[in-house]
GROMACS .gro file of C-alpha atoms in nm:
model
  374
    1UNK     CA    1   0.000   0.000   0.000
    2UNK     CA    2   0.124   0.291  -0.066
    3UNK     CA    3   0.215   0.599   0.143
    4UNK     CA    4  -0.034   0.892   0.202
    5UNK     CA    5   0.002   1.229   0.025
    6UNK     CA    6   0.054   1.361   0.356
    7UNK     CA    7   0.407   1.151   0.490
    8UNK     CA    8   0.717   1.207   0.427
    9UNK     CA    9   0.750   0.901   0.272
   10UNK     CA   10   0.629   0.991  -0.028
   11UNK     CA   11   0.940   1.249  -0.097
   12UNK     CA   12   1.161   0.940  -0.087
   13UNK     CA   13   1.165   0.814  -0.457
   14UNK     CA   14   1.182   1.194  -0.565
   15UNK     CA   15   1.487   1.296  -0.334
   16UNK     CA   16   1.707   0.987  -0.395
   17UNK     CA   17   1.668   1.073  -0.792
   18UNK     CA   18   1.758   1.441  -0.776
   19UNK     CA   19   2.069   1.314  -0.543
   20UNK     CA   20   2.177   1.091  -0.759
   21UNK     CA   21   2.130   1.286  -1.109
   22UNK     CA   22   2.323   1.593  -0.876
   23UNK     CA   23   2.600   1.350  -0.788
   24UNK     CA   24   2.646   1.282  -1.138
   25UNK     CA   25   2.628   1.634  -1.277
   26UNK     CA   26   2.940   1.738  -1.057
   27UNK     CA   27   3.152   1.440  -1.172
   28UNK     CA   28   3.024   1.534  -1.487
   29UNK     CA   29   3.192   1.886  -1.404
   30UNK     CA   30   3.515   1.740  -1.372
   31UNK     CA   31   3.600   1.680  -1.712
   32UNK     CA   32   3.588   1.944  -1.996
   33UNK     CA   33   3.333   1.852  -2.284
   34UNK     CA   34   3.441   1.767  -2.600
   35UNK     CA   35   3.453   1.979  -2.926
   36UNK     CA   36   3.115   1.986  -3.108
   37UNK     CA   37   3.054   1.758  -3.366
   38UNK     CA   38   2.652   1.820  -3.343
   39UNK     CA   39   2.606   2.006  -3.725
   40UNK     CA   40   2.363   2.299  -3.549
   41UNK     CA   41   2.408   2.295  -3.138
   42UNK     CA   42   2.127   2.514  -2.994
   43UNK     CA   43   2.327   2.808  -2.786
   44UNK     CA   44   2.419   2.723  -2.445
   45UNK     CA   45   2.434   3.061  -2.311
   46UNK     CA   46   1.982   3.089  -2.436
   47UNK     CA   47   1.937   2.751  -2.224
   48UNK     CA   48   2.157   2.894  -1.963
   49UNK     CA   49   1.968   3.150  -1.892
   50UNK     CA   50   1.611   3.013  -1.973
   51UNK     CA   51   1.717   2.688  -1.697
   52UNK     CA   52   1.842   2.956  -1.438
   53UNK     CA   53   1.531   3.128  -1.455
   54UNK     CA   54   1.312   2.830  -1.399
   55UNK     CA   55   1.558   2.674  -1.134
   56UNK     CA   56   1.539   3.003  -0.924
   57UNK     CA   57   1.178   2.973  -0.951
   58UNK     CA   58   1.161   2.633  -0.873
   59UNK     CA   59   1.367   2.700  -0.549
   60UNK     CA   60   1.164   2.972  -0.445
   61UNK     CA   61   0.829   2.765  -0.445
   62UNK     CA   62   1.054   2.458  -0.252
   63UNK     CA   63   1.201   2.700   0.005
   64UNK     CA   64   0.864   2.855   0.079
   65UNK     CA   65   0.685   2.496   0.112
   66UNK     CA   66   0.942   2.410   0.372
   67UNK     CA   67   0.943   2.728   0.595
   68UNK     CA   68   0.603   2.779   0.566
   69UNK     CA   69   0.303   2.525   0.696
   70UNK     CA   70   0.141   2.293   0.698
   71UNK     CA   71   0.461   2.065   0.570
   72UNK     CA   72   0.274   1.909   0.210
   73UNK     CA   73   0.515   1.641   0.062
   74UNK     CA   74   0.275   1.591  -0.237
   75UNK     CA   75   0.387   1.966  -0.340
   76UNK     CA   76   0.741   1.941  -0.232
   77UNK     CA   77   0.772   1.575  -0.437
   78UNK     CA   78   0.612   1.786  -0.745
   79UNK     CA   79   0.911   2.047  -0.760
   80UNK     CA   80   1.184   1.774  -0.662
   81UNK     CA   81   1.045   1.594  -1.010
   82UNK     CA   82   1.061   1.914  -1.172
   83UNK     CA   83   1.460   2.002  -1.070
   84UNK     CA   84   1.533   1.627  -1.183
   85UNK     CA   85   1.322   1.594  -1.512
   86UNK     CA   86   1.376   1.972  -1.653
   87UNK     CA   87   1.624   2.224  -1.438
   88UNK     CA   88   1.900   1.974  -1.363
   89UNK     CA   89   1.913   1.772  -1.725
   90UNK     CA   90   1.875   2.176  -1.862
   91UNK     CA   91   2.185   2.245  -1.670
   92UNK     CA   92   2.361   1.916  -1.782
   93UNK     CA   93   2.291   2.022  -2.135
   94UNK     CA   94   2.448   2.369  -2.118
   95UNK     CA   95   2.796   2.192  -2.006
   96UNK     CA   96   2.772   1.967  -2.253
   97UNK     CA   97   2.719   2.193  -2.520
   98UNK     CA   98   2.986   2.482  -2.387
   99UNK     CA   99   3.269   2.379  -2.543
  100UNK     CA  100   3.583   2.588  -2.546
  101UNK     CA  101   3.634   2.593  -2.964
  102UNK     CA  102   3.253   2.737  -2.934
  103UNK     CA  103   3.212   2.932  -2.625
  104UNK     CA  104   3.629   2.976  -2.549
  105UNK     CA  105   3.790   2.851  -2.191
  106UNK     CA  106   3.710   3.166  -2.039
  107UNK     CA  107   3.368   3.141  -2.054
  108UNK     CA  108   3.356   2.744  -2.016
  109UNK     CA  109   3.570   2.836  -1.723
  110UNK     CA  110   3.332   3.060  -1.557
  111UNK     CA  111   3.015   2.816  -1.688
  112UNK     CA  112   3.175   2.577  -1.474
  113UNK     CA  113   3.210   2.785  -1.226
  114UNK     CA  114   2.838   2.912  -1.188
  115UNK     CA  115   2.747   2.546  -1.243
  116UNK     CA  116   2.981   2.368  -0.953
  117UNK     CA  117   2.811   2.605  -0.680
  118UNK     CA  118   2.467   2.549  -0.778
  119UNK     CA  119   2.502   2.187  -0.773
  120UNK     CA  120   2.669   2.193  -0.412
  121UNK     CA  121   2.452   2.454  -0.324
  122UNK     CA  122   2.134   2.280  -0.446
  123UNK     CA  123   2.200   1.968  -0.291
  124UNK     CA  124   2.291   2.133   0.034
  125UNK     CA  125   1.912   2.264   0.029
  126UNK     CA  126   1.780   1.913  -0.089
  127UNK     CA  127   1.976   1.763   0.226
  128UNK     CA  128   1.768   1.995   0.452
  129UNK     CA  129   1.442   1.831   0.306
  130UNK     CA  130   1.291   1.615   0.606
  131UNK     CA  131   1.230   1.202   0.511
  132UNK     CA  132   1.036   1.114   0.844
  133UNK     CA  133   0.779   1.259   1.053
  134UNK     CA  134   1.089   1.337   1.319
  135UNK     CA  135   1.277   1.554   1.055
  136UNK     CA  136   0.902   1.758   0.978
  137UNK     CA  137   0.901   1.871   1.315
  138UNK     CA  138   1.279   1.980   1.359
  139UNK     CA  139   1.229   2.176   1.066
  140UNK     CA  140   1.159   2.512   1.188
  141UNK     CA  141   1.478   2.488   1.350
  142UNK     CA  142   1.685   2.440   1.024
  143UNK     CA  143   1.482   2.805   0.919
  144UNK     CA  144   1.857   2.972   0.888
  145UNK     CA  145   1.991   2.736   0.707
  146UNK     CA  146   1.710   2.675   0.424
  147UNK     CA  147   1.704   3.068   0.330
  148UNK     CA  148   2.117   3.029   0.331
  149UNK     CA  149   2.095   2.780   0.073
  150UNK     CA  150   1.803   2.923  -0.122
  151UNK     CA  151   1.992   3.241  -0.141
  152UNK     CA  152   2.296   3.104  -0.268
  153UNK     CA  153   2.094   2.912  -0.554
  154UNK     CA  154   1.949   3.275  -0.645
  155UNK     CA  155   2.267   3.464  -0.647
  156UNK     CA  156   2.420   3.159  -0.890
  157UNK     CA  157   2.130   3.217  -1.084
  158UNK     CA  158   2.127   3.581  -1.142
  159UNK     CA  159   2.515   3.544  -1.215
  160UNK     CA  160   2.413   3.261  -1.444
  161UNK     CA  161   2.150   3.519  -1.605
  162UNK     CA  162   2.372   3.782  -1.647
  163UNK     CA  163   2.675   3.565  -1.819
  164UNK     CA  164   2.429   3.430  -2.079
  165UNK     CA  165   2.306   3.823  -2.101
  166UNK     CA  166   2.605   3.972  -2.148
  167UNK     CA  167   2.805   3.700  -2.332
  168UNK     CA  168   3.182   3.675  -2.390
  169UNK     CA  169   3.250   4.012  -2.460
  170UNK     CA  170   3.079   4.140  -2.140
  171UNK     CA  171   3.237   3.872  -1.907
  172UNK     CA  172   3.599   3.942  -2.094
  173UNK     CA  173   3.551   4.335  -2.034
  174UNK     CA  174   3.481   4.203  -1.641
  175UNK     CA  175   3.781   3.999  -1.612
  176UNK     CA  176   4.019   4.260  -1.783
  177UNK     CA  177   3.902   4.532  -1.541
  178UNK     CA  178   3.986   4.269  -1.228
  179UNK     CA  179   4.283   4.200  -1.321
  180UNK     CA  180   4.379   4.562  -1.428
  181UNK     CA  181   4.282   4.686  -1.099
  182UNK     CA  182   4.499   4.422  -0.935
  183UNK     CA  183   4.810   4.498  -1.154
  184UNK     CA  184   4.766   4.870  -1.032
  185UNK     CA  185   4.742   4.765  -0.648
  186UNK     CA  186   5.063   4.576  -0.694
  187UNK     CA  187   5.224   4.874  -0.824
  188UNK     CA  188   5.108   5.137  -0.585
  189UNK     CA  189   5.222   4.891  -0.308
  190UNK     CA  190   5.585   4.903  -0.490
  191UNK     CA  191   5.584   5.208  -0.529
  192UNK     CA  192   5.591   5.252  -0.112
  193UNK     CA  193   5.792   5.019  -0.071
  194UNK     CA  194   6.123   5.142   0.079
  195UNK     CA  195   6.440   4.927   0.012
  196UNK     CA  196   6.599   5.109   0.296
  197UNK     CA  197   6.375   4.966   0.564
  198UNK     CA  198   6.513   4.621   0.576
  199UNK     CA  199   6.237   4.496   0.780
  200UNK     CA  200   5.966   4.619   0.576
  201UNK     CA  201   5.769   4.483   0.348
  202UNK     CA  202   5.543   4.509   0.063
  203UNK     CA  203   5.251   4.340   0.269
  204UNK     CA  204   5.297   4.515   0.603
  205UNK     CA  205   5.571   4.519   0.824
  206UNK     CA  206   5.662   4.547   1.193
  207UNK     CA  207   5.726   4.802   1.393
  208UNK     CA  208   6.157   4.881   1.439
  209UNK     CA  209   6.160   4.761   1.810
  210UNK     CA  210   5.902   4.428   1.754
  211UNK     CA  211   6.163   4.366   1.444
  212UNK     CA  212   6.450   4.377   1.610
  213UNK     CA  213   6.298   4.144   1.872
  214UNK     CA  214   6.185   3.916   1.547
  215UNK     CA  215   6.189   3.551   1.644
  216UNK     CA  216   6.293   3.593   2.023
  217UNK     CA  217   6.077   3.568   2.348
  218UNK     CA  218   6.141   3.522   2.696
  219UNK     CA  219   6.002   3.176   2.845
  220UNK     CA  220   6.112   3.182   3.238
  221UNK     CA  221   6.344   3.463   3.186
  222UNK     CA  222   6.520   3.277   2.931
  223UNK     CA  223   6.534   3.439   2.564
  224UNK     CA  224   6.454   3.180   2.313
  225UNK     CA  225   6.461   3.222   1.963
  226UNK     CA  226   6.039   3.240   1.941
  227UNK     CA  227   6.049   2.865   1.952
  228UNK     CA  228   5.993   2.699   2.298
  229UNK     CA  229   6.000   2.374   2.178
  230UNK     CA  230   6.346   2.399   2.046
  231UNK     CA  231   6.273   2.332   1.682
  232UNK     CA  232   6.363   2.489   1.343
  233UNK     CA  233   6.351   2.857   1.338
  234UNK     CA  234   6.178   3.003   1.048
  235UNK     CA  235   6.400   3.111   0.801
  236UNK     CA  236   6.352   3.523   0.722
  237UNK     CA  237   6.452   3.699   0.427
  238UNK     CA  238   6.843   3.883   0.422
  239UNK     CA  239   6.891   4.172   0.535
  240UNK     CA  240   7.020   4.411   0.257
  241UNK     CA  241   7.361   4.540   0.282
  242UNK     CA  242   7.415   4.930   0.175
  243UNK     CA  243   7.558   4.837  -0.160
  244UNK     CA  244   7.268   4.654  -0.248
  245UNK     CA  245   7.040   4.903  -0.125
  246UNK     CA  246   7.148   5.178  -0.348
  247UNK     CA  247   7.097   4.895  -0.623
  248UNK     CA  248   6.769   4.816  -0.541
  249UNK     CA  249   6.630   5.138  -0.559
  250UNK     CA  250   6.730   5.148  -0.889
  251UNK     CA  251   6.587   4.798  -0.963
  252UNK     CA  252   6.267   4.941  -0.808
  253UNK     CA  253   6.250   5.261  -0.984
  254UNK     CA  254   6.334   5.023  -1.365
  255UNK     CA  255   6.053   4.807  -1.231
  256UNK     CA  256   5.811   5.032  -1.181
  257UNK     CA  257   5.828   5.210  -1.520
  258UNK     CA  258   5.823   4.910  -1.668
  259UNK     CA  259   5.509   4.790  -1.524
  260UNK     CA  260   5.364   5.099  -1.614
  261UNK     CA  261   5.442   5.067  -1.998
  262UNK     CA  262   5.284   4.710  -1.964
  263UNK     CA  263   4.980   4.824  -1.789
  264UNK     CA  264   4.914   5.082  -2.078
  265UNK     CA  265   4.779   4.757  -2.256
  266UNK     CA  266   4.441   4.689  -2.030
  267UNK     CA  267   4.294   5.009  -2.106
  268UNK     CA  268   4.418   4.959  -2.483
  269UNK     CA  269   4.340   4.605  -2.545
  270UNK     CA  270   3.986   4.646  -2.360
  271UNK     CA  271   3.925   4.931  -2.585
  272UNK     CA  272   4.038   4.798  -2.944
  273UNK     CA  273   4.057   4.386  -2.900
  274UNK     CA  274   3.825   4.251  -2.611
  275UNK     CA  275   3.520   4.493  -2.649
  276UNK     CA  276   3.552   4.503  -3.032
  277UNK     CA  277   3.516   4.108  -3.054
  278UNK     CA  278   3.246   3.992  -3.243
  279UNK     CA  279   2.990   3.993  -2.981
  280UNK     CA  280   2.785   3.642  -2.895
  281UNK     CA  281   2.490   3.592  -2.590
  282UNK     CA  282   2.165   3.414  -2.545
  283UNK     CA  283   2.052   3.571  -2.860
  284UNK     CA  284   2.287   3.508  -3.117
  285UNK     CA  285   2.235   3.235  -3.361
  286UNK     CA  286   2.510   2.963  -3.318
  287UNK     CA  287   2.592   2.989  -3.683
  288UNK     CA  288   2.729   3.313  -3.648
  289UNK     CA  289   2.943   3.244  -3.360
  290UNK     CA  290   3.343   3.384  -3.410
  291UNK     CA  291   3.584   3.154  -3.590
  292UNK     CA  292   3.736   2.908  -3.384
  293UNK     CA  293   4.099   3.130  -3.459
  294UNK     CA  294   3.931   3.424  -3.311
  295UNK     CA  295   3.826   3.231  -3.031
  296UNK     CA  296   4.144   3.095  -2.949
  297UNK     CA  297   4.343   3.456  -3.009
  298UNK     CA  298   4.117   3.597  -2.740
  299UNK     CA  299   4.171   3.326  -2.549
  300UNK     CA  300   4.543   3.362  -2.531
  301UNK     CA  301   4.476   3.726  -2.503
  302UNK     CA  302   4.300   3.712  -2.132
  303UNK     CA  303   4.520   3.446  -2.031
  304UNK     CA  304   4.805   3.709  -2.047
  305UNK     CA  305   4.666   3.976  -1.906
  306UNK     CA  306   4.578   3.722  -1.664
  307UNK     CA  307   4.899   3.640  -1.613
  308UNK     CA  308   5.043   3.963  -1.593
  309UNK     CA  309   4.862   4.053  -1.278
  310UNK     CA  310   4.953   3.733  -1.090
  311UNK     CA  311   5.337   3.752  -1.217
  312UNK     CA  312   5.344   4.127  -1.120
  313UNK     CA  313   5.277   3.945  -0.713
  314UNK     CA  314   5.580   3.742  -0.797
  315UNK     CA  315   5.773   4.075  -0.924
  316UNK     CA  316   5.685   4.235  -0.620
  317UNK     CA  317   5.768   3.964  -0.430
  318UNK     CA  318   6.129   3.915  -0.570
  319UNK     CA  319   6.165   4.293  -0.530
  320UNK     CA  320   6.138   4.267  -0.136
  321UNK     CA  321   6.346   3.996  -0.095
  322UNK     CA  322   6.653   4.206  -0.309
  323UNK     CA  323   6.655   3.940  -0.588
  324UNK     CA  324   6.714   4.142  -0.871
  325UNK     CA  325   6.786   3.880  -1.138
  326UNK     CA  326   6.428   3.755  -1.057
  327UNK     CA  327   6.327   4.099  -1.113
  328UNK     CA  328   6.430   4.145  -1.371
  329UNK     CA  329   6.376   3.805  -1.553
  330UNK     CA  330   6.019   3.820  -1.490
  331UNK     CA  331   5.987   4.132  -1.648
  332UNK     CA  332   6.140   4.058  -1.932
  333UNK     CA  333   5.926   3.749  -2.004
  334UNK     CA  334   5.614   3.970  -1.945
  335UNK     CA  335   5.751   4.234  -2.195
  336UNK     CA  336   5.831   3.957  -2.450
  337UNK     CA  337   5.526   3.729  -2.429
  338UNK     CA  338   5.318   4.103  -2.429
  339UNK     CA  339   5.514   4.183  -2.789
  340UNK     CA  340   5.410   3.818  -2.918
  341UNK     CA  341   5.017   3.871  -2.781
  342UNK     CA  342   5.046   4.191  -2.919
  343UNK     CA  343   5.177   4.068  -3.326
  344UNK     CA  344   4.924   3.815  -3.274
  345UNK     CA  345   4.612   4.104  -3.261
  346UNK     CA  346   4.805   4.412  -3.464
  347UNK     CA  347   4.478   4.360  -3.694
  348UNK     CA  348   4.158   4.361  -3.600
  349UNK     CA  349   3.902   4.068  -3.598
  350UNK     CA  350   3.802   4.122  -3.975
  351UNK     CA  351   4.182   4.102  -4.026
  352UNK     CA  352   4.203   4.467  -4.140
  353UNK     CA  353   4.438   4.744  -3.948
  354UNK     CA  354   4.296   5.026  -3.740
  355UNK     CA  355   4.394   5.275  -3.476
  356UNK     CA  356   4.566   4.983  -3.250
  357UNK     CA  357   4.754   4.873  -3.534
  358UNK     CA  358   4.961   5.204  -3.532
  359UNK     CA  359   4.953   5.186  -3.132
  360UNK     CA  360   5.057   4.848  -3.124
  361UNK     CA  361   5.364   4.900  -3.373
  362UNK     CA  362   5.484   5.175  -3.140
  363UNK     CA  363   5.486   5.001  -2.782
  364UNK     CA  364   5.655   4.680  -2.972
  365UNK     CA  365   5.903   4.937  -3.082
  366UNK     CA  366   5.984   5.092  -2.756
  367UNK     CA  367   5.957   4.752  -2.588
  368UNK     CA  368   6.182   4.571  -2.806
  369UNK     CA  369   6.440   4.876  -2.799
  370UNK     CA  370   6.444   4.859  -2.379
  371UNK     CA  371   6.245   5.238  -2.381
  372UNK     CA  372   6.071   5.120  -2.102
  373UNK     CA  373   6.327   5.057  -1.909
  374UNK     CA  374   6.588   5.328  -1.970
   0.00000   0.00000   0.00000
């Protein structure tokens, strides 16, 4: 016989299917898909956004049956079927379709991103859904952690929403402005940095009498070298000798002009390349998405600048510590990978020259001829 509308029972058959279809989405998520051999793939970024929109609904109907009485499994086992047979299969066909030679990996990247937290968020909510009569009645005291989840499902959503909205060209203009903005906090903290204060640092430092006293405490009126136990004392950076002060300010002051030169090519590359490509959302027709060149050249594009903002960390990092050859070997492979990117896009994405052509020319120039750095 089976169970009444009314008992938790019935929510069995219905929860064990979403958790196992949501265990297999995020192995699923592991593993890139493959390139597209479908002739005419519907657009991922349209079901993205059509399957966020019914998933936040979805949630929003579940959350509200479960903080709100009287407790109805017959509703709550109607939504679970929903998630399984159209949100989470939606959701599975959006990865499988988002394939980097299509959509590029910075977009898949992100895709996965979105995706990973609403599955762990999701099932986190679908763990809080009561199987007995015992769970029903604890349930108003899991009332935090039910809007928590619900929450995060809407905010993946609406970032879901926005992706598919805006496309690649929107989410490459957001990336390029992150990572700008991090490039110029890693020069402003250079730029105060003070090779003179050999206890200083880029990332805060201690005051001159807690330096001095750096490593060393007093355990029974004995001074110990901050480690009671008598183990290995943490190694600390040199101290800079006078001679290789005066050289590190000059280091510094090369450093920071040319991390300026290289920074001129956010603004310019958002400007001419990344908000110039041919643009592609929820609307476009999959038949007019970019070559699979293009793709790749902005690609390798935003995994420079990328790269330039972690690698200007590292600069900064061998700065403090007074390795100039560091220094100034990481700079140099930024300047010379930036010249390569930069041959790579002298012509625009029709393959015709424009204003960055010109602009591009001239920072190779100075760049290859050490401008920068004189």
């Amino acid at each position: 016989m089976p169970p009444p509308p009314s008992s938790p029972v019935v929510l069995t058959i219905p929860l064990n299917t979403l958790t196992t279809l949501l265990s297999a989405f995020q192995t699923a998520l592991s593993s890139p898909p493959p390139p597209h051999k479908i002739p005419k793939p519907p657009n991922a970024l349209s079901l993205l956004h059509d399957t966020s929109s019914l998933l936040h609904a979805q949630t929003t109907k579940l959350s509200l049956l479960l903080l709100n009485k009287p407790f109805t499994p017959s509703a709550i086992a109607s939504i679970l079927t929903s998630l399984s047979s159209s949100c989470l299969p939606g959701l599975m066909s959006v990865w499988e379709l988002c394939s980097a030679d299509l959509y590029s990996h910075t977009l898949q990247k992100e895709i996965r991103a979105q995706l990973r937290c609403t599955a762990a968020s999701l099932i986190s909510l679908v763990e809080e859904i009561p199987r007995d009569e015992g769970a029903v009645r604890g349930l108003e005291g899991k009332r935090e952690e039910i809007l928590a989840c619900t929450a995060h499902i809407w905010e993946r959503c609406e970032r879901m929403k926005t992706v598919a909205g805006t496309g690649i060209v929107g989410l490459a203009v957001e990336k390029v402005d992150a990572w700008h903005a991090l490039v110029k906090d890693a020069v402003e903290e250079i730029e105060e940095w003070d090779p003179d204060e050999e206890e200083g640092s880029l990332f805060g430092s201690d005051s001159s009498d807690s330096a001095k006293a750096q490593g060393k405490s007093k355990v029974n009126g004995v001074m110990t070298n901050g480690n009671v136990d008598g183990g290995k004392k943490e190694p600390e950076p040199p101290a800079l000798d006078e001679l290789q002060i005066r050289d590190m300010h000059a280091v510094k002051a090369s450093t920071l002009k040319q991390l300026k030169f290289i920074r001129l090519l956010y603004p310019a590359l958002r400007k001419r390349r990344v908000s110039t490509f041919p643009p592609f959302d929820r609307h476009t027709d999959v038949e007019s998405l970019p070559w699979d060149t293009n793709i790749e050249l902005l690609d390798r594009v935003l995994e420079f600048l990328e790269d330039v903002s972690e690698q200007t960390d590292e600069v900064a990092g061998a700065l403090y510590e007074g390795d100039a050859c560091a220094v100034d070997r990481r700079v140099a492979d930024l300047r010379m990978t930036a010249i390569k990117r930069l041959e790579e896009v002298k012509l625009d994405w029709d393959g015709k020259e424009d204003e960055f052509t010109a602009w591009s020319g001239t920072w190779i120039t100075k760049a290859e001829g050490g401008e920068a750095a004189s």
